[in-house]
Short mmCIF file of C-alpha atoms in Angstrom, two decimals:
data_model
loop_
_atom_site.label_atom_id
_atom_site.label_comp_id
_atom_site.label_asym_id
_atom_site.label_seq_id
_atom_site.Cartn_x
_atom_site.Cartn_y
_atom_site.Cartn_z
CA UNK A 1 0.16 -0.21 0.01
CA UNK A 2 1.25 3.35 -0.75
CA UNK A 3 1.34 5.84 2.40
CA UNK A 4 0.81 9.33 2.63
CA UNK A 5 2.68 12.19 2.61
CA UNK A 6 2.40 16.01 3.31
CA UNK A 7 3.83 18.60 1.75
CA UNK A 8 7.23 20.07 2.76
CA UNK A 9 7.43 23.97 4.31
CA UNK A 10 9.95 26.09 3.48
CA UNK A 11 10.69 25.70 7.02
CA UNK A 12 11.07 22.28 7.12
CA UNK A 13 13.20 21.98 4.21
CA UNK A 14 15.94 23.93 5.61
CA UNK A 15 15.34 22.57 9.18
CA UNK A 16 17.84 19.00 8.26
CA UNK A 17 20.58 22.27 7.15
CA UNK A 18 23.78 23.36 10.12
CA UNK A 19 23.75 27.03 9.57
CA UNK A 20 27.27 26.75 9.07
CA UNK A 21 26.64 24.91 5.99
CA UNK A 22 23.77 27.25 5.08
CA UNK A 23 26.38 30.69 5.12
CA UNK A 24 28.96 28.51 2.84
CA UNK A 25 26.07 28.10 0.05
CA UNK A 26 24.95 31.19 0.24
CA UNK A 27 28.55 32.71 -0.28
CA UNK A 28 28.92 30.08 -3.23
CA UNK A 29 26.34 29.40 -4.65
CA UNK A 30 25.16 33.48 -5.69
CA UNK A 31 24.88 33.50 -9.34
CA UNK A 32 21.78 33.09 -11.63
CA UNK A 33 21.00 29.25 -11.61
CA UNK A 34 22.04 28.04 -14.72
CA UNK A 35 20.39 24.70 -14.97
CA UNK A 36 16.63 24.52 -15.93
CA UNK A 37 14.48 21.53 -17.10
CA UNK A 38 14.88 22.25 -20.42
CA UNK A 39 17.71 23.68 -22.82
CA UNK A 40 15.19 26.02 -24.46
CA UNK A 41 14.41 27.68 -21.16
CA UNK A 42 17.68 28.55 -19.61
CA UNK A 43 19.79 31.34 -19.95
CA UNK A 44 21.73 30.83 -22.47
CA UNK A 45 18.78 29.68 -24.79
CA UNK A 46 18.03 33.74 -25.24
CA UNK A 47 21.69 35.21 -25.66
CA UNK A 48 24.57 34.86 -28.37
CA UNK A 49 26.88 31.82 -28.65
CA UNK A 50 30.17 32.82 -27.70
CA UNK A 51 31.93 34.57 -31.04
CA UNK A 52 35.22 36.62 -30.38
CA UNK A 53 36.05 35.67 -27.03
CA UNK A 54 36.20 33.20 -24.30
CA UNK A 55 33.19 33.60 -22.03
CA UNK A 56 34.09 33.94 -18.49
CA UNK A 57 31.86 31.64 -16.89
CA UNK A 58 30.62 27.90 -17.88
CA UNK A 59 27.45 26.73 -19.28
CA UNK A 60 25.76 23.16 -18.57
CA UNK A 61 27.32 20.40 -20.85
CA UNK A 62 24.14 19.53 -22.14
CA UNK A 63 23.28 22.85 -23.04
CA UNK A 64 26.62 23.34 -24.61
CA UNK A 65 26.32 20.04 -27.13
CA UNK A 66 22.64 21.13 -27.99
CA UNK A 67 23.93 24.95 -28.72
CA UNK A 68 26.18 23.15 -31.03
CA UNK A 69 24.36 20.82 -32.31
CA UNK A 70 21.50 23.39 -33.39
CA UNK A 71 24.08 25.58 -34.75
CA UNK A 72 25.75 22.54 -37.12
CA UNK A 73 22.18 21.88 -38.85
CA UNK A 74 22.98 24.82 -40.84
CA UNK A 75 25.67 23.12 -42.69
CA UNK A 76 24.44 21.76 -45.64
CA UNK A 77 23.69 17.53 -45.38
CA UNK A 78 26.85 15.88 -47.10
CA UNK A 79 24.68 13.65 -48.95
CA UNK A 80 23.68 16.31 -50.99
CA UNK A 81 27.23 17.26 -51.54
CA UNK A 82 28.07 16.01 -55.29
CA UNK A 83 31.03 18.45 -55.32
CA UNK A 84 33.49 16.36 -53.22
CA UNK A 85 34.82 13.21 -52.83
CA UNK A 86 35.48 12.55 -49.43
CA UNK A 87 33.89 9.97 -47.84
CA UNK A 88 30.15 10.82 -46.26
CA UNK A 89 29.27 6.55 -44.86
CA UNK A 90 30.70 4.28 -42.26
CA UNK A 91 29.02 1.55 -40.71
CA UNK A 92 27.89 1.71 -36.89
CA UNK A 93 31.12 -0.38 -35.86
CA UNK A 94 34.02 1.36 -37.86
CA UNK A 95 32.13 5.01 -36.23
CA UNK A 96 32.38 3.57 -33.04
CA UNK A 97 36.07 2.07 -32.84
CA UNK A 98 37.27 5.40 -33.94
CA UNK A 99 35.91 7.19 -31.16
CA UNK A 100 37.49 5.18 -28.96
CA UNK A 101 40.51 6.23 -30.40
CA UNK A 102 40.09 9.63 -30.01
CA UNK A 103 42.21 10.11 -27.02
CA UNK A 104 45.12 8.22 -28.84
CA UNK A 105 48.17 9.95 -29.80
CA UNK A 106 49.40 8.21 -33.04
CA UNK A 107 52.95 9.23 -32.86
CA UNK A 108 53.42 7.70 -29.11
CA UNK A 109 54.77 4.04 -30.57
CA UNK A 110 55.65 3.30 -26.92
CA UNK A 111 51.99 3.66 -25.64
CA UNK A 112 49.75 2.72 -28.33
CA UNK A 113 52.54 0.37 -30.38
CA UNK A 114 49.42 -1.94 -31.70
CA UNK A 115 47.94 1.46 -33.59
CA UNK A 116 51.32 2.31 -35.03
CA UNK A 117 51.77 -1.97 -36.21
CA UNK A 118 48.19 -1.19 -37.30
CA UNK A 119 49.53 1.49 -39.47
CA UNK A 120 52.24 -0.93 -40.83
CA UNK A 121 49.25 -3.37 -41.43
CA UNK A 122 47.72 -0.44 -43.90
CA UNK A 123 51.51 0.21 -45.32
CA UNK A 124 51.88 -3.64 -46.35
CA UNK A 125 48.31 -4.19 -47.60
CA UNK A 126 48.03 -0.76 -49.71
CA UNK A 127 51.44 -1.17 -51.40
CA UNK A 128 50.84 -4.72 -52.41
CA UNK A 129 47.57 -3.51 -53.77
CA UNK A 130 49.83 -1.09 -56.06
CA UNK A 131 52.69 -4.04 -56.83
CA UNK A 132 55.40 -2.91 -54.71
CA UNK A 133 58.28 -4.98 -55.08
CA UNK A 134 58.21 -7.54 -52.84
CA UNK A 135 62.35 -7.81 -52.00
CA UNK A 136 64.00 -10.59 -49.78
CA UNK A 137 66.15 -7.25 -47.95
CA UNK A 138 64.27 -5.29 -45.66
CA UNK A 139 66.60 -2.44 -46.31
CA UNK A 140 65.55 -2.41 -50.25
CA UNK A 141 62.07 -3.10 -50.20
CA UNK A 142 58.67 -0.90 -50.68
CA UNK A 143 58.12 1.49 -47.84
CA UNK A 144 55.37 3.97 -46.69
CA UNK A 145 53.63 5.78 -43.51
CA UNK A 146 50.21 7.74 -43.44
CA UNK A 147 49.25 10.94 -43.96
CA UNK A 148 46.81 13.57 -42.64
CA UNK A 149 45.51 13.03 -46.46
CA UNK A 150 47.07 13.15 -49.77
CA UNK A 151 47.84 17.28 -49.54
CA UNK A 152 50.74 16.24 -47.44
CA UNK A 153 51.39 12.88 -49.23
CA UNK A 154 52.52 15.21 -52.71
CA UNK A 155 54.13 17.36 -49.68
CA UNK A 156 56.31 14.54 -48.22
CA UNK A 157 56.40 12.67 -52.28
CA UNK A 158 57.98 15.89 -53.75
CA UNK A 159 60.28 16.95 -50.78
CA UNK A 160 62.05 13.22 -51.57
CA UNK A 161 62.09 13.58 -55.08
CA UNK A 162 64.11 17.01 -55.47
CA UNK A 163 66.10 15.78 -52.01
CA UNK A 164 67.18 12.67 -54.70
CA UNK A 165 67.88 14.62 -57.21
CA UNK A 166 69.69 17.44 -55.56
CA UNK A 167 71.91 14.88 -54.18
CA UNK A 168 72.49 13.89 -57.43
CA UNK A 169 73.37 17.18 -59.05
CA UNK A 170 75.71 18.25 -56.68
CA UNK A 171 77.17 14.16 -56.69
CA UNK A 172 78.04 15.47 -60.34
CA UNK A 173 79.57 18.84 -59.07
CA UNK A 174 76.38 20.42 -61.19
CA UNK A 175 74.52 23.05 -59.73
CA UNK A 176 70.72 21.99 -58.18
CA UNK A 177 69.43 25.44 -58.09
CA UNK A 178 66.41 25.53 -59.93
CA UNK A 179 64.38 22.46 -60.01
CA UNK A 180 61.47 21.58 -62.29
CA UNK A 181 58.35 18.90 -62.41
CA UNK A 182 56.29 18.10 -65.69
CA UNK A 183 52.55 18.30 -64.51
CA UNK A 184 49.18 18.40 -66.09
CA UNK A 185 47.42 22.47 -65.53
CA UNK A 186 44.76 20.46 -64.32
CA UNK A 187 46.60 19.48 -61.17
CA UNK A 188 44.80 19.85 -57.41
CA UNK A 189 45.70 23.28 -56.10
CA UNK A 190 47.98 20.93 -53.34
CA UNK A 191 50.65 20.18 -56.17
CA UNK A 192 50.86 24.12 -56.77
CA UNK A 193 51.36 24.56 -52.98
CA UNK A 194 54.78 22.28 -53.00
CA UNK A 195 56.03 23.55 -56.02
CA UNK A 196 55.71 27.08 -54.32
CA UNK A 197 56.76 26.32 -50.53
CA UNK A 198 59.41 24.17 -51.91
CA UNK A 199 60.42 26.36 -54.69
CA UNK A 200 60.04 24.13 -57.81
CA UNK A 201 59.75 25.14 -61.08
CA UNK A 202 56.37 24.42 -62.34
CA UNK A 203 56.52 23.24 -66.32
CA UNK A 204 52.85 22.42 -67.22
CA UNK A 205 51.47 20.52 -70.02
CA UNK A 206 48.12 22.21 -71.16
CA UNK A 207 44.65 20.90 -71.34
CA UNK A 208 42.75 21.62 -74.46
CA UNK A 209 39.26 22.32 -75.75
CA UNK A 210 39.03 18.46 -77.08
CA UNK A 211 41.92 16.69 -74.04
CA UNK A 212 41.19 17.43 -70.22
CA UNK A 213 44.58 14.83 -69.17
CA UNK A 214 48.76 15.02 -70.53
CA UNK A 215 49.40 14.43 -73.44
CA UNK A 216 52.34 12.03 -73.10
CA UNK A 217 54.72 12.86 -75.86
CA UNK A 218 54.54 16.58 -74.84
CA UNK A 219 54.99 15.22 -71.14
CA UNK A 220 58.47 14.00 -72.09
CA UNK A 221 59.36 16.15 -74.18
CA UNK A 222 59.16 19.41 -71.00
CA UNK A 223 61.61 17.08 -69.66
CA UNK A 224 64.90 18.59 -68.81
CA UNK A 225 68.43 18.00 -66.65
CA UNK A 226 66.82 20.01 -63.82
CA UNK A 227 63.34 18.03 -63.71
CA UNK A 228 63.22 15.83 -60.43
CA UNK A 229 59.89 14.40 -61.63
CA UNK A 230 56.90 13.95 -63.79
CA UNK A 231 53.31 14.16 -61.39
CA UNK A 232 50.65 11.40 -63.75
CA UNK A 233 47.31 11.87 -62.39
CA UNK A 234 44.97 8.50 -61.40
CA UNK A 235 41.43 10.37 -62.09
CA UNK A 236 41.81 13.87 -62.87
CA UNK A 237 40.02 16.31 -60.82
CA UNK A 238 37.34 17.60 -63.31
CA UNK A 239 36.74 15.09 -65.80
CA UNK A 240 38.06 12.07 -63.17
CA UNK A 241 39.89 10.38 -66.72
CA UNK A 242 43.42 8.43 -65.60
CA UNK A 243 46.05 9.59 -67.50
CA UNK A 244 47.99 7.20 -69.29
CA UNK A 245 51.10 6.74 -67.08
CA UNK A 246 52.41 3.16 -68.96
CA UNK A 247 52.56 5.64 -71.98
CA UNK A 248 54.90 8.05 -69.86
CA UNK A 249 56.51 5.58 -68.81
CA UNK A 250 57.26 3.21 -71.62
CA UNK A 251 58.55 7.11 -73.41
CA UNK A 252 60.97 7.92 -70.38
CA UNK A 253 62.64 4.42 -71.29
CA UNK A 254 62.72 4.84 -75.60
CA UNK A 255 64.82 7.91 -74.90
CA UNK A 256 66.53 6.31 -71.76
CA UNK A 257 65.70 8.74 -69.46
CA UNK A 258 65.22 8.32 -65.46
CA UNK A 259 63.27 10.29 -64.97
CA UNK A 260 61.19 9.64 -61.94
CA UNK A 261 57.38 9.38 -61.96
CA UNK A 262 54.81 9.97 -58.88
CA UNK A 263 51.30 8.80 -59.25
CA UNK A 264 48.61 11.16 -58.02
CA UNK A 265 46.53 8.32 -56.92
CA UNK A 266 44.23 10.06 -54.82
CA UNK A 267 41.22 9.23 -56.34
CA UNK A 268 41.88 6.30 -58.32
CA UNK A 269 44.26 4.68 -56.11
CA UNK A 270 41.07 2.31 -54.36
CA UNK A 271 39.27 2.27 -57.60
CA UNK A 272 41.29 0.79 -60.37
CA UNK A 273 42.80 -1.78 -58.96
CA UNK A 274 38.94 -3.38 -58.73
CA UNK A 275 38.00 -1.86 -61.31
CA UNK A 276 40.07 -2.02 -64.40
CA UNK A 277 42.98 -4.13 -62.47
CA UNK A 278 45.06 -5.23 -65.63
CA UNK A 279 45.44 -1.56 -65.83
CA UNK A 280 49.23 -0.25 -65.90
CA UNK A 281 49.77 2.70 -63.39
CA UNK A 282 51.65 1.87 -60.36
CA UNK A 283 54.97 -0.12 -59.30
CA UNK A 284 54.27 -2.70 -62.92
CA UNK A 285 55.80 0.37 -64.22
CA UNK A 286 59.68 0.98 -64.08
CA UNK A 287 59.86 4.45 -63.11
CA UNK A 288 57.22 4.80 -60.97
CA UNK A 289 59.34 5.37 -57.81
CA UNK A 290 55.87 6.23 -55.04
CA UNK A 291 51.76 7.07 -55.24
CA UNK A 292 49.86 8.90 -52.70
CA UNK A 293 46.19 7.96 -52.47
CA UNK A 294 43.22 9.74 -50.34
CA UNK A 295 42.12 6.89 -47.50
CA UNK A 296 39.49 9.31 -47.08
CA UNK A 297 38.51 9.01 -50.58
CA UNK A 298 37.58 5.91 -52.84
CA UNK A 299 39.21 4.43 -49.26
CA UNK A 300 36.36 4.84 -47.08
CA UNK A 301 37.45 6.70 -44.24
CA UNK A 302 36.17 10.12 -42.42
CA UNK A 303 37.83 12.70 -43.70
CA UNK A 304 41.28 13.13 -42.68
CA UNK A 305 44.41 10.31 -43.43
CA UNK A 306 46.14 9.81 -46.86
CA UNK A 307 49.14 7.20 -47.95
CA UNK A 308 52.09 7.42 -49.49
CA UNK A 309 54.26 4.23 -50.83
CA UNK A 310 57.84 4.87 -52.11
CA UNK A 311 59.10 1.90 -54.07
CA UNK A 312 61.97 1.89 -51.99
CA UNK A 313 63.89 3.19 -49.91
CA UNK A 314 66.89 4.44 -52.36
CA UNK A 315 63.74 7.44 -53.86
CA UNK A 316 63.69 8.41 -49.67
CA UNK A 317 66.28 9.94 -48.92
CA UNK A 318 67.87 8.94 -45.25
CA UNK A 319 68.77 12.87 -44.72
CA UNK A 320 64.69 13.97 -44.65
CA UNK A 321 63.23 11.47 -41.86
CA UNK A 322 64.71 12.39 -38.33
CA UNK A 323 64.84 9.39 -35.95
CA UNK A 324 63.03 10.48 -32.64
CA UNK A 325 63.33 9.24 -29.26
CA UNK A 326 60.03 9.81 -28.02
CA UNK A 327 58.21 8.70 -24.62
CA UNK A 328 60.48 6.26 -24.14
CA UNK A 329 60.70 4.82 -28.20
CA UNK A 330 62.68 5.07 -31.41
CA UNK A 331 61.05 6.03 -34.34
CA UNK A 332 62.03 7.07 -37.81
CA UNK A 333 58.82 10.48 -38.80
CA UNK A 334 58.72 11.61 -41.84
CA UNK A 335 55.98 14.05 -42.21
CA UNK A 336 55.17 17.63 -41.98
CA UNK A 337 53.33 17.15 -38.52
CA UNK A 338 54.06 15.26 -35.17
CA UNK A 339 50.86 14.56 -33.18
CA UNK A 340 48.12 13.08 -34.57
CA UNK A 341 45.25 11.02 -33.78
CA UNK A 342 44.94 7.16 -34.13
CA UNK A 343 41.21 7.26 -34.96
CA UNK A 344 41.67 7.16 -39.30
CA UNK A 345 44.37 4.79 -39.42
CA UNK A 346 41.79 2.45 -37.59
CA UNK A 347 38.83 3.74 -39.21
CA UNK A 348 41.62 2.46 -42.76
CA UNK A 349 42.10 -0.36 -41.33
CA UNK A 350 39.28 -1.65 -40.28
CA UNK A 351 38.25 -0.96 -43.68
CA UNK A 352 40.48 -2.93 -45.23
CA UNK A 353 39.73 -6.20 -43.29
CA UNK A 354 36.64 -5.59 -43.35
CA UNK A 355 35.39 -5.00 -46.91
CA UNK A 356 38.58 -7.06 -48.24
CA UNK A 357 39.23 -7.04 -52.18
CA UNK A 358 35.59 -8.49 -52.36
CA UNK A 359 33.85 -5.96 -50.74
CA UNK A 360 36.05 -3.35 -52.68
CA UNK A 361 35.26 -4.64 -55.89
CA UNK A 362 31.53 -5.00 -55.17
CA UNK A 363 31.44 -1.66 -54.73
CA UNK A 364 33.10 0.12 -56.74
CA UNK A 365 31.29 -1.43 -59.80
CA UNK A 366 28.10 0.13 -58.29
CA UNK A 367 29.61 3.59 -58.30
CA UNK A 368 30.33 2.85 -61.89
CA UNK A 369 27.21 1.28 -62.82
CA UNK A 370 25.50 4.46 -61.45
CA UNK A 371 28.12 6.67 -63.26
CA UNK A 372 27.08 5.71 -66.50
CA UNK A 373 23.02 5.30 -65.50
CA UNK A 374 23.44 8.98 -64.84
CA UNK A 375 26.39 9.97 -67.92
CA UNK A 376 23.29 8.19 -69.98
CA UNK A 377 20.69 10.29 -68.70
CA UNK A 378 22.27 13.38 -69.11
CA UNK A 379 22.90 12.70 -72.67
CA UNK A 380 19.48 11.92 -72.91
CA UNK A 381 18.76 15.79 -71.54
CA UNK A 382 21.00 16.93 -74.12
CA UNK A 383 24.14 17.13 -72.21
CA UNK A 384 27.91 17.14 -73.26
CA UNK A 385 29.34 14.17 -71.81
CA UNK A 386 33.16 15.29 -70.80
CA UNK A 387 33.88 11.99 -68.46
CA UNK A 388 34.82 8.90 -69.30
CA UNK A 389 32.12 5.98 -68.26
CA UNK A 390 32.70 1.31 -68.02
CA UNK A 391 36.08 2.36 -65.86
CA UNK A 392 38.27 4.21 -67.79
CA UNK A 393 38.33 6.98 -65.12
CA UNK A 394 36.31 7.54 -61.69
CA UNK A 395 32.87 6.93 -60.74
CA UNK A 396 31.80 10.86 -61.62
CA UNK A 397 30.08 12.37 -63.82
CA UNK A 398 31.46 15.81 -65.97
CA UNK A 399 29.02 17.05 -68.17
CA UNK A 400 28.29 20.51 -70.24
CA UNK A 401 25.73 22.23 -71.72
CA UNK A 402 25.95 21.81 -75.41
CA UNK A 403 27.37 24.68 -77.96
CA UNK A 404 24.78 27.13 -79.25
CA UNK A 405 24.22 26.66 -82.84
CA UNK A 406 24.61 29.87 -84.72
CA UNK A 407 22.26 29.46 -87.28
CA UNK A 408 19.26 28.40 -84.69
CA UNK A 409 17.58 31.80 -83.83
CA UNK A 410 17.23 29.92 -80.38
CA UNK A 411 18.88 31.48 -76.77
CA UNK A 412 20.19 30.26 -74.21
CA UNK A 413 19.54 32.81 -71.36
CA UNK A 414 21.99 30.45 -68.62
CA UNK A 415 24.93 28.74 -68.65
CA UNK A 416 26.30 25.57 -66.20
CA UNK A 417 26.57 28.02 -63.02
CA UNK A 418 23.01 29.45 -63.14
CA UNK A 419 22.07 25.94 -63.33
CA UNK A 420 24.58 25.08 -60.01
CA UNK A 421 22.92 27.96 -58.07
CA UNK A 422 19.41 26.39 -59.12
CA UNK A 423 20.18 23.18 -57.74
CA UNK A 424 21.63 24.79 -54.87
CA UNK A 425 18.23 25.61 -54.12
CA UNK A 426 16.77 22.53 -54.40
CA UNK A 427 19.66 21.18 -51.86
CA UNK A 428 22.07 19.52 -54.42
CA UNK A 429 26.08 20.76 -54.12
CA UNK A 430 26.74 20.38 -58.13
CA UNK A 431 30.01 22.38 -58.73
CA UNK A 432 30.41 24.16 -61.87
CA UNK A 433 34.12 24.93 -62.93
CA UNK A 434 35.67 26.79 -65.73
CA UNK A 435 38.13 24.18 -67.11
CA UNK A 436 41.68 24.54 -66.37
CA UNK A 437 43.99 27.05 -69.08
CA UNK A 438 43.86 26.45 -72.66
CA UNK A 439 40.53 25.38 -73.34
CA UNK A 440 38.57 29.00 -73.92
CA UNK A 441 37.29 29.37 -70.88
CA UNK A 442 35.55 26.27 -71.00
CA UNK A 443 32.89 25.74 -68.24
CA UNK A 444 31.56 22.21 -66.95
CA UNK A 445 29.37 20.76 -63.87
CA UNK A 446 30.37 17.68 -62.38
CA UNK A 447 28.47 15.08 -59.95
CA UNK A 448 30.88 12.73 -57.60
CA UNK A 449 29.45 9.10 -57.48
CA UNK A 450 30.06 7.87 -53.98
CA UNK A 451 29.13 4.86 -51.74
CA UNK A 452 26.24 6.54 -50.67
CA UNK A 453 24.79 7.46 -53.81
CA UNK A 454 22.44 5.10 -54.65
CA UNK A 455 20.52 4.58 -57.74
CA UNK A 456 17.42 5.76 -56.34
CA UNK A 457 19.53 9.10 -55.29
CA UNK A 458 20.53 9.08 -58.54
CA UNK A 459 17.16 9.32 -60.27
CA UNK A 460 16.20 12.41 -58.18
CA UNK A 461 19.31 14.26 -59.24
CA UNK A 462 18.19 13.61 -62.60
CA UNK A 463 14.49 15.25 -61.78
CA UNK A 464 15.56 18.33 -60.64
CA UNK A 465 18.32 18.97 -62.87
CA UNK A 466 15.78 18.90 -65.66
CA UNK A 467 13.11 20.77 -63.31
CA UNK A 468 16.01 23.48 -62.77
CA UNK A 469 16.29 23.59 -66.90
CA UNK A 470 12.53 24.20 -67.35
CA UNK A 471 12.64 26.71 -64.67
CA UNK A 472 15.63 28.52 -66.64
CA UNK A 473 14.41 28.17 -69.70
CA UNK A 474 11.38 30.57 -68.95
CA UNK A 475 13.16 33.08 -67.32
CA UNK A 476 15.44 36.17 -69.43
CA UNK A 477 18.95 36.41 -69.08
CA UNK A 478 18.52 39.79 -66.99
CA UNK A 479 16.27 37.25 -64.75
CA UNK A 480 18.54 35.20 -64.50
CA UNK A 481 21.40 37.78 -63.48
CA UNK A 482 19.25 38.94 -60.66
CA UNK A 483 18.97 35.40 -59.09
CA UNK A 484 22.39 34.16 -59.21
CA UNK A 485 23.39 38.01 -57.56
CA UNK A 486 20.85 37.23 -54.81
CA UNK A 487 21.82 33.51 -54.76
CA UNK A 488 25.51 34.18 -54.21
CA UNK A 489 25.27 36.66 -52.23
CA UNK A 490 22.44 35.92 -49.63
CA UNK A 491 22.16 31.03 -50.04
CA UNK A 492 25.56 30.22 -50.82
CA UNK A 493 28.25 29.79 -48.20
CA UNK A 494 31.11 31.98 -50.02
CA UNK A 495 28.98 34.97 -50.23
CA UNK A 496 28.56 35.14 -46.60
CA UNK A 497 32.25 34.20 -46.05
CA UNK A 498 33.83 35.78 -43.08
CA UNK A 499 37.31 33.55 -43.40
CA UNK A 500 39.03 35.23 -46.18
CA UNK A 501 40.75 38.29 -44.96
CA UNK A 502 40.66 41.09 -47.88
CA UNK A 503 44.43 41.18 -48.26
CA UNK A 504 44.73 37.61 -49.32
CA UNK A 505 42.11 38.24 -52.52
CA UNK A 506 42.26 37.94 -55.77
CA UNK A 507 45.51 36.30 -55.59
CA UNK A 508 47.72 35.99 -59.01
CA UNK A 509 50.44 33.75 -58.85
CA UNK A 510 48.28 30.36 -59.20
CA UNK A 511 46.88 28.86 -62.37
CA UNK A 512 43.84 29.82 -61.67
CA UNK A 513 45.09 33.76 -59.94
CA UNK A 514 46.82 33.72 -63.38
CA UNK A 515 44.11 32.09 -65.85
CA UNK A 516 40.68 31.82 -64.18
CA UNK A 517 40.91 28.29 -63.52
CA UNK A 518 38.47 27.42 -61.14
CA UNK A 519 39.63 25.14 -58.06
CA UNK A 520 37.42 22.35 -58.34
CA UNK A 521 36.80 20.36 -54.39
CA UNK A 522 38.12 17.22 -53.93
#
C-alpha cells in the first residue's frame, strides 16, 4: 500500500541543514542558476553563442551540446554534396572503433604499439595493392607512411624527389638551384602549393578543348636535366579521366631517361585496382617511384587520412627522415606534423579487413554502374558528357551544356553556373567549374558518385536537373542574372564568408589567379 505524505513547508526544508553549511552555500552559490528543466528554458537559449572571446563562466554540458548541434544543423546535408570525393558514410562499428581511439596520440608508439602496428599493416596492404616490389632484403623494400591526406602525402613525395635530384646533381658537381617538375595544368591546388612552398618551377602540360589530361609526348618533351620528376594523375579532379602513366613510362625508357614518376592516385588508387585491375599505372612500371592515395576518398574513411608509398628506401633520402626518441621509443619520422589521432588509421584498417578485395570490388562496381546510368541519362537530356565511362576513369560524371548553333534562332540565357545555383536551391551541391587554361574558358558541371549515392538518389537528381532546366528556360537573361547575384550573396556560404581576409583576395600567383581556372573541390 502506498502511504500518504504531506507537502513540505519552507521551514521544514531548511531544518536539516546546519547553519554553517547554509552560510557556505550562500557565499558560493550566489550566481543566477544556469540549470533548468529544459535546454531552451535556460538563459543560454536567449543569448548569442560566444564568437570572439572565451566566456568568463561555464555552461552545462547538455546546453553546450544542444546549442552547437543546433548551429551545425545549418550546414548542408553531406549526402547531397556531390562536389566532394570525401567519404560521408561509414558503418556504425567503424565509427565506434574510431570514437574509442580519439584520445590516442598516434605518434606515441611506446604507449600505443598496436595502433602503430595497424598503420604498418595498412602500408603493407596498400603497397601490395599497388604491386610494390617484394624484396627479400627489408632495407631495400617498399616503404610508406600515413598522412593527414593526399596533400601532405604529395608534399612529402615532392620533397623526396627534390632532395634525391639535388643529391645527384651535387655528386656530379652540377648546379642544383633550378629544379622543375612536369605536371598537368589540371592538377589539384596542393601541387601548386608544393611547388611554391618548396621552390620548384612548374612545367605545365596544358589541356585543350578536346583533351583534359596530359599528352605523353608533350610531357616527356618538357623533361630536362633539372626535372625532379613527373606528376601523373590517376583520376583528374575535373573529369576523372586516368592519365596514361604507362605511355609516359614507356617514352622515358625509349629515350633513355630515368626521370622519376610520381602517381597522384588520390582518388583512383582505391578504384582502378578493383574495376580495371589490368591497367598498368603503379609500381609495375619501372619509373614509378612513389604513389599517394587518399584513404578518405574511395578508401572509404572519414576525412583525415592519406597514404604515400615509395618503391624502395632508395627513393626516400635518409636525411629527410628523423630518428626521434619520444616517450621512450625510437621511431623514424617523415611527416609535416607530429601529434595526431589514431582514429583515421584505425578506420582505414577496419575498412580494409571488413570489406576485403571482394567488398571494395563490389562497391566500386556499383559506383561505376551508377555513374554510367547518370551519364547516359544526362546525355539523353542533351548534355555533352566530358568524363569517361565503364571504368576508364573515376565514378563521376563531368558534363556541360551543348554549344549553341549559330544558325539556330533559339537562345539560351543560362549557363552551367546558373544551373548549379538552381540545383543548390533544391538542396543539391553540384559544382560548376571553369576548366583548366587553354580550353577557351570551357565551363562544366561535375557529379561525384560516392558510396552513399544510390540509384534511387540518382533518379532524384536527374528529376531535379530537368526541373531546374525547365525553370531556367522560362526566365530571361536579366532575371537569371539577378537571381544568381541574390543566391551568391545570400544563399551560398561563400557569399557570406568571413574567413577570406581582404588582403589575400584576388591573388595572381596560382593557375586560378593567372587564368581564371577554378580550383576544383576534392
